Coordinates of C-alpha atoms in Angstrom, one line a residue:
X1 CA -33.7 -23.9 -4.4
X2 CA -35.0 -26.0 -1.5
X3 CA -32.6 -27.0 1.3
X4 CA -35.3 -29.5 2.5
X5 CA -37.3 -29.8 5.7
X6 CA -34.4 -30.9 7.8
X7 CA -32.4 -27.8 6.9
X8 CA -35.3 -25.5 7.7
X9 CA -35.7 -27.0 11.1
X10 CA -32.1 -26.1 11.9
X11 CA -32.6 -22.4 11.2
X12 CA -31.4 -20.5 14.2
X13 CA -32.8 -17.2 15.1
X14 CA -34.6 -16.7 11.8
X15 CA -38.1 -17.1 13.1
X16 CA -40.1 -16.7 16.3
X17 CA -41.3 -20.3 15.8
X18 CA -37.9 -21.9 16.3
X19 CA -37.7 -25.7 16.5
X20 CA -36.2 -27.0 19.6
X21 CA -33.5 -29.6 18.9
X22 CA -32.8 -32.6 21.1
X23 CA -29.2 -33.3 22.1
X24 CA -29.3 -36.3 19.8
X25 CA -30.3 -34.2 16.9
X26 CA -27.7 -31.6 17.7
X27 CA -25.1 -34.4 17.5
X28 CA -26.4 -35.3 14.1
X29 CA -26.5 -31.7 12.9
X30 CA -23.2 -30.1 14.0
X31 CA -23.5 -27.4 11.4
X32 CA -26.4 -25.6 13.0
X33 CA -25.4 -22.1 14.0
X34 CA -21.9 -22.4 12.4
X35 CA -20.5 -19.0 11.2
X36 CA -18.0 -18.5 8.4
X37 CA -15.3 -17.7 10.9
X38 CA -15.7 -21.2 12.4
X39 CA -14.7 -22.9 9.2
X40 CA -11.0 -23.0 8.3
X41 CA -9.4 -24.5 5.1
X42 CA -6.4 -26.7 5.8
X43 CA -3.7 -25.0 3.8
X44 CA -1.2 -27.8 4.6
X45 CA -3.3 -30.4 2.7
X46 CA -5.6 -28.3 0.4
X47 CA -4.2 -27.0 -2.8
X48 CA -6.9 -24.4 -3.3
X49 CA -5.7 -23.0 -6.6
X50 CA -5.6 -26.3 -8.3
X51 CA -8.9 -27.5 -6.9
X52 CA -10.8 -24.3 -7.8
X53 CA -9.3 -24.4 -11.3
X54 CA -10.4 -28.1 -11.6
X55 CA -14.0 -27.1 -10.6
X56 CA -14.2 -24.4 -13.2
X57 CA -12.6 -26.7 -15.8
X58 CA -15.2 -29.4 -15.2
X59 CA -18.1 -26.9 -15.2
X60 CA -17.0 -25.4 -18.5
X61 CA -16.6 -28.8 -20.1
X62 CA -20.2 -29.7 -19.0
X63 CA -21.5 -26.5 -20.6
X64 CA -19.9 -27.2 -24.0
X65 CA -17.2 -24.6 -23.4
X66 CA -14.3 -26.9 -24.0
X67 CA -12.2 -24.3 -25.7
X68 CA -12.2 -22.1 -22.6
X69 CA -11.7 -25.1 -20.3
X70 CA -8.6 -26.1 -22.3
X71 CA -7.1 -22.7 -21.6
X72 CA -7.5 -23.4 -17.8
X73 CA -6.2 -26.9 -18.2
X74 CA -3.1 -25.8 -20.1
X75 CA -2.3 -22.4 -18.6
X76 CA -3.6 -22.4 -15.0
X77 CA -3.7 -26.1 -14.0
X78 CA -0.5 -26.9 -15.8
X79 CA 1.3 -24.1 -14.1
X80 CA -0.2 -24.8 -10.7
X81 CA 0.8 -28.4 -10.6
X82 CA 4.2 -28.5 -12.3
X83 CA 5.7 -25.1 -13.2
X84 CA 4.9 -23.4 -10.0
X85 CA 6.1 -26.3 -8.0
X86 CA 9.3 -26.6 -10.0
X87 CA 9.9 -22.9 -9.4
X88 CA 9.5 -23.3 -5.6
X89 CA 11.9 -26.3 -5.6
X90 CA 14.5 -24.4 -7.6
X91 CA 14.2 -21.4 -5.3
X92 CA 15.0 -23.5 -2.3
X93 CA 18.1 -25.0 -4.1
X94 CA 19.4 -21.5 -5.0
X95 CA 18.9 -20.3 -1.4
X96 CA 20.8 -23.4 -0.1
X97 CA 23.7 -22.8 -2.5
X98 CA 23.8 -19.1 -1.5
X99 CA 23.7 -19.9 2.2
X100 CA 20.6 -17.9 2.6
X101 CA 19.1 -20.1 5.3
X102 CA 16.4 -17.5 6.3
X103 CA 14.9 -17.7 2.8
X104 CA 15.2 -21.5 2.9
X105 CA 13.1 -21.5 6.1
X106 CA 10.4 -19.4 4.6
X107 CA 10.3 -21.3 1.3
X108 CA 10.0 -24.8 2.6
X109 CA 7.3 -23.6 5.1
X110 CA 4.9 -23.2 2.1
X111 CA 2.1 -25.8 2.1
X112 CA 2.4 -28.8 -0.3
X113 CA 6.2 -29.0 -0.7
X114 CA 7.0 -31.3 2.2
X115 CA 5.0 -33.3 4.7
X116 CA 5.1 -31.7 8.2
X117 CA 7.5 -34.3 9.8
X118 CA 9.8 -34.3 6.8
X119 CA 9.8 -30.5 6.8
X120 CA 11.0 -30.4 10.4
X121 CA 13.7 -33.0 9.8
X122 CA 15.1 -31.0 6.8
X123 CA 15.0 -27.8 8.8
X124 CA 17.2 -29.5 11.4
X125 CA 19.7 -30.3 8.6
X126 CA 19.6 -26.7 7.4
X127 CA 20.2 -25.2 10.9
X128 CA 22.9 -27.8 11.4
X129 CA 24.7 -26.6 8.2
X130 CA 24.3 -23.0 9.3
X131 CA 25.7 -23.8 12.8
X132 CA 28.8 -25.6 11.4
X133 CA 29.5 -22.6 9.1
X134 CA 29.3 -20.3 12.1
X135 CA 31.8 -22.5 14.0
X136 CA 34.2 -22.5 10.9
X137 CA 34.0 -18.7 10.7
X138 CA 34.6 -18.5 14.5
X139 CA 31.3 -16.8 15.1
X140 CA 30.8 -18.5 18.4
X141 CA 28.0 -16.3 19.7
X142 CA 25.9 -16.8 16.6
X143 CA 26.5 -20.5 16.8
X144 CA 25.4 -20.6 20.4
X145 CA 22.2 -18.6 19.8
X146 CA 21.3 -20.8 16.8
X147 CA 21.9 -24.0 18.9
X148 CA 19.6 -22.7 21.6
X149 CA 16.8 -21.2 19.6
X150 CA 16.6 -23.4 16.5
X151 CA 18.3 -26.7 16.9
X152 CA 17.3 -27.5 20.5
X153 CA 13.6 -27.6 19.7
X154 CA 14.2 -30.0 16.8
X155 CA 16.7 -32.2 18.7
X156 CA 14.6 -35.4 18.3
X157 CA 14.9 -34.9 14.4
X158 CA 18.7 -35.5 14.5
X159 CA 19.8 -37.9 11.7
X160 CA 22.1 -40.0 13.9
X161 CA 22.4 -40.6 17.6
X162 CA 24.5 -38.0 19.5
X163 CA 24.5 -35.6 16.6
X164 CA 23.1 -32.8 18.7
X165 CA 25.6 -33.7 21.5
X166 CA 28.5 -33.2 19.0
X167 CA 27.0 -29.9 17.9
X168 CA 26.9 -28.7 21.6
X169 CA 30.5 -29.8 22.0
X170 CA 31.6 -27.6 19.1
X171 CA 30.5 -24.4 21.0
X172 CA 33.7 -24.7 23.0
X173 CA 35.9 -26.1 20.2
X174 CA 38.1 -24.1 17.8
X175 CA 37.3 -25.9 14.6
X176 CA 34.6 -28.2 13.3
X177 CA 36.9 -31.2 13.0
X178 CA 37.4 -31.2 16.8
X179 CA 34.2 -33.1 17.3
X180 CA 34.4 -36.8 16.5
X181 CA 31.2 -36.8 14.4
X182 CA 32.4 -34.0 12.1
X183 CA 36.0 -35.1 11.3
X184 CA 35.0 -35.8 7.7
X185 CA 33.2 -32.4 7.3
X186 CA 34.2 -31.2 3.8
X187 CA 33.6 -27.4 4.2
X188 CA 30.8 -25.0 3.5
X189 CA 30.4 -25.3 -0.3
X190 CA 30.7 -29.1 -0.6
X191 CA 28.3 -29.6 2.3
X192 CA 25.8 -27.2 0.8
X193 CA 25.9 -29.3 -2.4
X194 CA 25.3 -32.4 -0.3
X195 CA 22.3 -30.6 1.3
X196 CA 20.9 -29.7 -2.2
X197 CA 21.2 -33.4 -3.1
X198 CA 19.2 -34.3 0.0
X199 CA 16.5 -31.7 -1.0
X200 CA 16.2 -33.2 -4.5
X201 CA 15.8 -36.7 -3.1
X202 CA 13.0 -35.4 -0.8
X203 CA 11.1 -33.6 -3.6
X204 CA 11.7 -36.1 -6.4
X205 CA 8.6 -38.1 -7.3
X206 CA 6.5 -36.4 -4.6
X207 CA 4.7 -34.1 -6.9
X208 CA 1.0 -34.0 -7.6
X209 CA -0.6 -36.3 -10.1
X210 CA -1.6 -35.1 -13.6
X211 CA -4.9 -33.2 -14.0
X212 CA -6.6 -36.0 -15.9
X213 CA -6.1 -38.4 -12.9
X214 CA -7.9 -36.2 -10.4
X215 CA -11.5 -37.3 -10.0
X216 CA -14.0 -34.5 -9.7
X217 CA -17.6 -35.4 -8.7
X218 CA -20.2 -34.5 -11.3
X219 CA -21.5 -30.9 -11.1
X220 CA -19.3 -30.3 -8.1
X221 CA -19.0 -26.5 -8.6
X222 CA -22.8 -26.1 -8.9
X223 CA -23.3 -28.4 -5.8
X224 CA -20.9 -26.2 -3.8
X225 CA -22.7 -23.0 -4.8
X226 CA -26.1 -24.6 -4.0
X227 CA -24.8 -25.6 -0.5
X228 CA -23.5 -22.0 0.0
X229 CA -26.8 -20.5 -1.0
X230 CA -28.7 -23.0 1.2
X231 CA -26.6 -21.8 4.2
X232 CA -27.4 -18.2 3.3
X233 CA -31.1 -19.0 3.2
X234 CA -30.9 -20.6 6.6
X235 CA -29.3 -17.6 8.3
X236 CA -31.5 -15.1 6.5
X237 CA -33.9 -13.2 8.7
X238 CA -36.6 -13.5 6.1
X239 CA -36.7 -16.3 3.6
X240 CA -39.8 -15.7 1.5
X241 CA -41.8 -18.4 -0.2
X242 CA -40.5 -21.8 -1.3
X243 CA -38.7 -22.8 -3.5
X244 CA -36.0 -20.3 -2.6
X245 CA -34.6 -18.9 -5.7
X246 CA -31.1 -17.2 -5.8
X247 CA -31.1 -14.6 -8.4
X248 CA -27.4 -13.6 -8.2
X249 CA -24.2 -15.2 -6.9
X250 CA -22.5 -11.8 -6.6
X251 CA -24.2 -11.0 -3.3
X252 CA -25.6 -12.9 -0.4
X253 CA -29.2 -14.1 -0.4
X254 CA -31.8 -11.7 0.9
X255 CA -35.5 -11.1 0.3
X256 CA -37.0 -7.7 0.2
X257 CA -39.9 -7.4 2.6
X258 CA -42.6 -4.8 2.4
X259 CA -43.8 -3.1 5.5
X260 CA -47.5 -4.0 5.5
X261 CA -48.5 -4.1 9.1
X262 CA -49.6 -0.9 10.9
X263 CA -47.9 -1.4 14.3
X264 CA -49.0 1.8 15.9
X265 CA -50.5 5.3 15.5
X266 CA -48.3 7.9 17.2
X267 CA -50.5 10.8 18.4
X268 CA -49.6 14.1 20.1
X269 CA -50.1 16.8 17.4
X270 CA -53.1 19.1 17.7
X271 CA -53.8 19.2 14.0
X272 CA -53.2 17.3 10.8
X273 CA -49.7 16.1 10.0
X274 CA -48.3 17.3 6.7
X275 CA -44.9 15.7 6.6
X276 CA -42.7 13.0 8.1
X277 CA -39.0 12.0 7.8
X278 CA -36.6 9.5 9.3
X279 CA -33.6 10.9 11.2
X280 CA -31.3 7.9 10.7
X281 CA -30.8 5.1 8.3
X282 CA -31.8 2.5 11.0
X283 CA -35.3 4.0 11.2
X284 CA -35.3 4.2 15.0
X285 CA -36.2 7.9 15.1
X286 CA -38.5 10.0 12.9
X287 CA -39.8 13.6 12.9
X288 CA -43.2 14.8 12.0
X289 CA -44.4 18.3 11.0
X290 CA -48.0 19.5 11.6
X291 CA -50.5 22.3 10.9
X292 CA -50.2 23.0 14.6
X293 CA -46.9 24.8 13.7
X294 CA -44.8 22.2 15.6
X295 CA -42.5 19.3 14.9
X296 CA -42.1 16.3 17.0
X297 CA -39.1 13.8 17.1
X298 CA -40.3 10.4 18.3
X299 CA -39.2 6.8 18.6
X300 CA -40.7 4.6 15.9
X301 CA -40.4 1.5 18.1
X302 CA -42.2 2.9 21.1
X303 CA -44.0 6.0 19.9
X304 CA -42.4 7.9 22.7
X305 CA -41.8 11.7 22.2
X306 CA -38.1 12.6 22.2
X307 CA -38.1 16.3 21.4
X308 CA -40.7 18.9 20.5
X309 CA -39.6 21.6 18.0
X310 CA -41.5 24.9 18.6
X311 CA -41.0 28.2 16.9
X312 CA -42.9 28.4 13.7
X313 CA -46.0 30.6 13.6
X314 CA -47.9 28.7 10.9
X315 CA -48.3 25.2 9.6
X316 CA -45.2 23.1 8.8
X317 CA -45.4 22.0 5.2
X318 CA -42.3 19.9 5.0
X319 CA -39.3 18.7 6.9
X320 CA -36.0 16.9 6.2
X321 CA -33.2 15.4 8.3
X322 CA -29.5 15.9 7.6
X323 CA -27.3 13.0 6.7
X324 CA -26.1 12.5 10.3
X325 CA -29.6 12.9 11.7
X326 CA -28.4 15.6 14.0
X327 CA -30.3 18.5 12.3
X328 CA -33.8 18.9 11.0
X329 CA -34.8 21.6 8.4
X330 CA -38.4 22.6 8.2
X331 CA -40.5 24.6 5.8
X332 CA -43.5 26.5 7.0
X333 CA -46.4 28.7 6.0
X334 CA -44.9 31.5 7.9
X335 CA -42.4 32.0 5.1
X336 CA -39.4 30.7 6.9
X337 CA -37.0 27.7 6.8
X338 CA -35.8 26.8 10.2
X339 CA -32.8 24.7 11.3
X340 CA -33.3 22.6 14.4
X341 CA -31.0 20.5 16.6
X342 CA -32.9 17.2 16.7
X343 CA -31.4 16.3 20.1
X344 CA -32.4 19.3 22.3
X345 CA -35.0 21.0 20.0
X346 CA -33.1 24.3 19.8
X347 CA -33.6 26.4 16.7
X348 CA -30.2 27.1 15.3
X349 CA -31.2 29.5 12.5
X350 CA -34.2 31.1 10.8
X351 CA -34.1 31.8 7.0
X352 CA -36.7 34.0 5.4
X353 CA -36.9 34.9 1.7
X354 CA -40.1 37.0 1.7
X355 CA -41.6 34.6 -0.7
X356 CA -44.7 33.5 1.1
X357 CA -45.4 29.9 2.2
X358 CA -42.4 27.6 1.9
X359 CA -43.8 24.3 0.7
X360 CA -40.7 22.1 0.5
X361 CA -37.1 21.8 1.8
X362 CA -34.3 19.3 1.1
X363 CA -30.6 18.9 2.2
X364 CA -27.8 18.9 -0.3
X365 CA -26.4 15.3 -0.3
X366 CA -23.2 15.0 1.6
X367 CA -23.5 18.4 3.1
X368 CA -24.9 19.6 6.4
X369 CA -24.6 23.3 5.6
X370 CA -26.8 23.7 2.5
X371 CA -30.5 23.2 1.9
X372 CA -32.8 24.2 -1.0
X373 CA -36.4 25.4 -0.6
X374 CA -39.5 25.8 -2.8
X375 CA -41.8 28.8 -2.2
X376 CA -45.2 30.3 -3.0
X377 CA -43.5 33.1 -5.0
X378 CA -42.4 30.6 -7.8
X379 CA -38.7 30.7 -6.7
X380 CA -36.3 28.1 -5.4
X381 CA -33.7 29.3 -2.9
X382 CA -30.4 27.7 -1.9
X383 CA -29.4 28.5 1.7
X384 CA -26.3 28.3 3.9
X385 CA -27.9 27.1 7.1
X386 CA -24.9 27.8 9.3
X387 CA -25.1 31.5 8.8
X388 CA -28.7 31.7 7.6
X389 CA -27.7 33.3 4.3
X390 CA -29.3 32.9 0.9
X391 CA -26.8 31.6 -1.6
X392 CA -28.7 31.5 -4.9
X393 CA -32.2 31.7 -6.4
X394 CA -33.7 29.6 -9.2
X395 CA -36.5 31.3 -11.1
X396 CA -38.4 30.1 -14.1
X397 CA -41.6 28.5 -13.0
X398 CA -44.9 30.2 -13.9
X399 CA -46.7 29.5 -10.6
X400 CA -45.8 28.5 -7.1
X401 CA -43.2 25.8 -6.6
X402 CA -44.5 23.0 -4.4
X403 CA -41.6 20.5 -4.2
X404 CA -37.9 20.2 -4.6
X405 CA -35.3 17.4 -4.5
X406 CA -31.5 16.9 -5.0
X407 CA -30.1 14.1 -7.2
X408 CA -27.6 11.8 -5.3
X409 CA -24.6 13.8 -6.5
X410 CA -26.0 17.1 -5.3
X411 CA -25.4 18.7 -8.6
X412 CA -28.9 18.7 -10.0
X413 CA -32.1 20.0 -8.5
X414 CA -35.6 18.9 -9.5
X415 CA -38.6 21.1 -8.8
X416 CA -42.3 20.7 -9.3
X417 CA -44.9 23.5 -9.5
X418 CA -48.5 24.5 -9.8
X419 CA -47.8 25.3 -13.4
X420 CA -47.7 21.5 -14.1
X421 CA -44.1 21.6 -15.1
X422 CA -41.1 19.7 -13.7
X423 CA -37.7 21.5 -14.1
X424 CA -34.2 20.3 -13.7
X425 CA -31.6 22.9 -12.5
X426 CA -27.9 23.2 -12.4
X427 CA -27.3 23.4 -8.6
X428 CA -24.1 25.4 -9.1
X429 CA -25.0 27.6 -12.1
X430 CA -28.6 28.2 -11.1
X431 CA -30.0 27.7 -14.5
X432 CA -32.8 25.4 -15.8
X433 CA -31.3 22.7 -18.1
X434 CA -34.5 20.7 -18.8
X435 CA -38.3 21.1 -18.5
X436 CA -40.8 18.3 -18.5
X437 CA -44.4 19.4 -19.3
X438 CA -46.5 16.3 -19.9
X439 CA -48.3 16.3 -16.5
X440 CA -52.0 17.1 -16.4
X441 CA -52.0 18.4 -12.8
X442 CA -49.9 20.3 -10.3
X443 CA -46.7 18.6 -9.2
X444 CA -46.8 17.9 -5.5
X445 CA -43.6 15.9 -5.0
X446 CA -40.4 14.9 -6.8
X447 CA -37.9 12.2 -5.8
X448 CA -34.7 10.9 -7.5
X449 CA -33.9 7.2 -7.5
X450 CA -30.7 6.0 -5.8
X451 CA -28.7 6.3 -9.0
X452 CA -30.1 9.6 -10.1
X453 CA -31.2 8.2 -13.5
X454 CA -35.0 8.3 -12.9
X455 CA -37.3 10.9 -11.3
X456 CA -40.6 10.2 -9.6
X457 CA -43.2 12.9 -9.6
X458 CA -46.5 13.1 -7.7
X459 CA -49.2 14.9 -9.8
X460 CA -52.7 16.2 -9.1
X461 CA -54.2 14.1 -11.9
X462 CA -54.5 11.0 -9.7
X463 CA -51.1 9.7 -10.9
X464 CA -47.5 9.4 -9.9
X465 CA -45.1 9.4 -12.9
X466 CA -41.7 7.9 -13.4
X467 CA -39.4 9.7 -15.8
X468 CA -36.3 8.3 -17.5
X469 CA -34.0 11.4 -17.4
X470 CA -31.5 9.9 -19.9
X471 CA -34.2 9.3 -22.6
X472 CA -36.4 12.2 -21.4
X473 CA -39.4 9.9 -21.4
X474 CA -42.3 9.3 -19.1
X475 CA -42.2 5.5 -18.5
X476 CA -45.0 4.7 -16.1
X477 CA -48.1 6.2 -14.5
X478 CA -48.8 4.8 -11.1
X479 CA -52.6 5.1 -10.6
X480 CA -55.3 3.9 -8.2
X481 CA -55.0 6.5 -5.5
X482 CA -56.6 10.0 -5.3
X483 CA -54.7 13.3 -5.6
X484 CA -56.7 16.1 -7.1
X485 CA -57.7 18.5 -4.3
X486 CA -55.8 21.3 -2.6
X487 CA -53.7 18.8 -0.5
X488 CA -50.0 18.2 -1.1
X489 CA -50.0 14.4 -1.5
X490 CA -46.4 13.0 -1.7
X491 CA -44.8 9.8 -3.0
X492 CA -41.3 8.4 -3.0
X493 CA -39.0 5.5 -3.7
X494 CA -38.5 2.5 -1.3
X495 CA -36.5 -0.8 -1.3
X496 CA -33.5 0.5 -3.3
X497 CA -35.9 2.3 -5.6
X498 CA -37.7 -0.9 -6.6
X499 CA -41.0 0.1 -4.9
X500 CA -43.1 3.3 -5.1
X501 CA -44.9 4.4 -1.9
X502 CA -47.3 7.2 -1.6
X503 CA -50.3 8.7 0.2
X504 CA -53.8 9.4 -1.0
X505 CA -56.8 11.5 -0.2
X506 CA -58.8 8.3 0.5
X507 CA -56.8 7.6 3.7
X508 CA -54.9 4.7 2.3
X509 CA -51.2 4.0 1.7
X510 CA -50.4 2.8 -1.8
X511 CA -47.5 0.7 -3.0
X512 CA -46.5 0.1 -6.6
X513 CA -43.8 -2.0 -8.2
X514 CA -41.5 0.3 -10.1
X515 CA -41.1 -1.9 -13.2
X516 CA -44.8 -1.9 -13.9
X517 CA -46.5 -5.0 -12.4
X518 CA -50.1 -4.6 -13.3
X519 CA -49.3 -2.6 -16.4
X520 CA -52.4 -1.8 -18.5
X521 CA -50.8 -0.2 -21.5
X522 CA -47.3 -0.2 -22.9
X523 CA -47.1 2.2 -25.8
X524 CA -44.8 5.1 -25.6
X525 CA -44.6 8.0 -28.0
X526 CA -41.0 8.9 -29.0
X527 CA -39.3 11.8 -27.3
X528 CA -39.1 15.1 -29.2
X529 CA -36.6 17.7 -28.1
X530 CA -37.3 21.2 -29.2
X531 CA -35.0 24.2 -29.6
X532 CA -35.8 27.3 -27.6
X533 CA -37.4 28.9 -30.7
X534 CA -39.7 25.8 -31.1
X535 CA -38.1 24.4 -34.2
X536 CA -36.8 20.8 -34.4
X537 CA -33.1 20.3 -33.5
X538 CA -30.7 19.3 -36.2
X539 CA -31.0 15.8 -37.5
X540 CA -27.4 15.0 -36.9
X541 CA -25.4 15.8 -33.8
X542 CA -28.5 16.0 -31.6
X543 CA -26.6 14.9 -28.5
X544 CA -23.9 17.5 -29.2
X545 CA -26.6 20.2 -29.5
X546 CA -28.1 19.1 -26.2
X547 CA -24.7 19.1 -24.5
X548 CA -23.9 22.6 -25.8
X549 CA -27.2 23.9 -24.3
X550 CA -26.2 22.4 -20.9
X551 CA -22.7 23.9 -21.1
X552 CA -24.1 27.3 -21.9
X553 CA -26.6 26.9 -19.1
X554 CA -23.9 26.3 -16.6
X555 CA -22.2 29.7 -17.4
X556 CA -25.0 32.0 -18.3
X557 CA -27.5 33.6 -15.9
X558 CA -31.1 32.3 -15.6
X559 CA -32.5 35.1 -17.7
X560 CA -30.0 34.6 -20.6
X561 CA -31.0 31.0 -21.4
X562 CA -34.4 29.4 -21.9
X563 CA -34.9 25.8 -20.7
X564 CA -35.4 23.1 -23.2
X565 CA -38.9 21.4 -22.9
X566 CA -39.3 17.7 -23.4
X567 CA -42.7 16.5 -24.8
X568 CA -43.3 12.9 -24.0
X569 CA -46.0 10.3 -24.0
X570 CA -48.2 9.6 -21.0
X571 CA -46.5 6.3 -20.1
X572 CA -47.9 2.9 -19.1
X573 CA -50.5 2.7 -16.4
X574 CA -49.5 0.6 -13.4
X575 CA -52.0 -0.7 -10.8
X576 CA -51.1 -0.8 -7.1
X577 CA -49.2 -3.7 -5.7
X578 CA -50.7 -3.2 -2.2
X579 CA -53.3 -0.9 -0.8
X580 CA -52.9 -0.5 3.0
X581 CA -55.7 0.8 5.2
X582 CA -54.0 3.4 7.3
X583 CA -55.6 6.3 9.2
X584 CA -59.3 5.5 8.7
X585 CA -60.5 9.0 7.8
X586 CA -58.9 11.9 6.0
X587 CA -56.0 12.0 3.6
X588 CA -52.5 10.5 4.0
X589 CA -50.2 13.4 3.0
X590 CA -46.8 11.8 3.2
X591 CA -45.1 8.4 3.3
X592 CA -41.5 7.7 3.9
X593 CA -39.6 4.3 3.9
X594 CA -36.4 3.4 5.7
X595 CA -34.6 0.2 6.8
X596 CA -37.6 -2.0 6.3
X597 CA -39.9 0.4 8.1
X598 CA -42.3 3.0 7.0
X599 CA -44.1 6.0 8.4
X600 CA -47.2 7.9 7.1
X601 CA -48.6 11.3 7.9
X602 CA -52.3 11.5 8.3
X603 CA -55.0 14.2 8.3
X604 CA -56.3 12.6 11.6
X605 CA -53.3 14.1 13.4
X606 CA -51.4 10.8 13.8
X607 CA -48.3 9.2 12.4
X608 CA -48.7 5.7 11.2
X609 CA -45.7 3.4 11.9
X610 CA -45.5 0.4 9.7
X611 CA -43.3 -2.7 9.8
X612 CA -42.9 -6.1 8.2
X613 CA -45.6 -8.6 9.1
X614 CA -43.2 -11.4 10.3
X615 CA -46.1 -13.8 10.8
X616 CA -47.3 -13.4 7.3
X617 CA -43.7 -13.7 6.0
X618 CA -43.0 -16.9 8.0
X619 CA -46.2 -18.4 6.6
X620 CA -44.9 -17.7 3.1
X621 CA -41.5 -19.1 4.0
X622 CA -42.8 -22.4 5.5
X623 CA -45.6 -22.9 3.2
X624 CA -45.4 -24.6 -0.2
X625 CA -45.2 -22.8 -3.5

């Protein structure tokens, strides 16, 4: 979709290379900078329901969907143009006969029934009738108020000269017939009938024309949608490469931009940096944990130190920020998990499980009082951080647990271990409900996608693996980086889980497309689910068998139920989408993405802050395809 060069020149604020418009060009292009709030549809002249129905009817006819279009023509358009209008006219007649003049005022104010001037003239006649009835009923105060508030503003719509003068005279008269102009007034009921007759004359023959007589320009609906999309492209911050393709009409146009420019290296730590995390969704603040036993909260836009968190006595392996960004949890080689106030750097609580090094820590989604940690002693621990109390343990791994993650609901925990196994746990029951054992190396990181249906694992076999948790299948192996030594190299999701980002021992930051751009093999071996005793599950009711295992797992203790391993294929190999030169020397241990920005933790003691290369993006947007 290409709005054309003239449209691109009018883009306001979308590029640092804005085109200055002369006053003459601005006169010719009044739509530049117009917001949706500046555009109003004229309800007094625009019959939106009918016109929208006509657009859809024409579109369906052009797509050989005449049977559906006829339903719109007969049911929707027919009702909109005749039945609905007839009902509105009849409603006014009933209100006039009942003397319900308040309803009459509301009904005839609806757009499309009368032209504005005719509407006001008829309103005068309705107020006039109401006034005369007040006089006949000797309700002089009501009559006087109606004369001042309703009839006086419409005085110039009186049907005959001196009509308003005669009405004013009646405010001091005893009967309606005292005024010369109303000596032939027949009474409330006959005069209401006469008013109904006047209403029928006004509305008779003033209806809309038949559907077939309304001319609709060819492809009008598609043209309107293209115009709307063109406006969205113009106001988009990043437009991408021409021609601009709109993939969905259900959401506004946007283009996902990858952070590929290293804007700065933030220094300050005295040793290598093991972990990084963003504090807020806007990506303005981040925290880093280092082998110098400290954490530092810094600004990603300036690199300025905000707060230093000191208290650990050994290296910081991992850190995570709470949902609000107010608190930071850290895992350390001193065997503790600490809770910090990110604002003032005060340590709120210290949690120790006597399990040796704590390699990973994560917050429970939606909660700021619970975290889970992974330790050297093979055990996961759930903590109440407000009181520093251990809530539950998760045991089952054969060697040290290196990483842990919650799914988006907070009900499932994933863990990775040196035993090359990934386990899924019931966060409430504390039991293992699934084991994945197809990895050839230690598991150094785990991360759920934003829907909780897929799990990404970083492995010490030079691969990151994507698992489909519903099918219990290893879909892809993201390769090209290095992860085999004693380091904990982590990876994670980015851009609504469409991109995989990760570190490497070669000092680079790697990016892969989740759905397998650069795939080198596509064969998958079918999943085989085994019972705890190693035999095949029943051929019928397999899903029910699986469900029963999960239900039992939720009520029995960890030692009463064995987890169910899943044996899967190795998945399709995926080459990197981008390889970004980062810290120059040493490994990149951790990479995190947030709000179009990215940070990386380096062995060189610096945090790399990455952002979108706007110059490169603008060149793509302005250049030809």
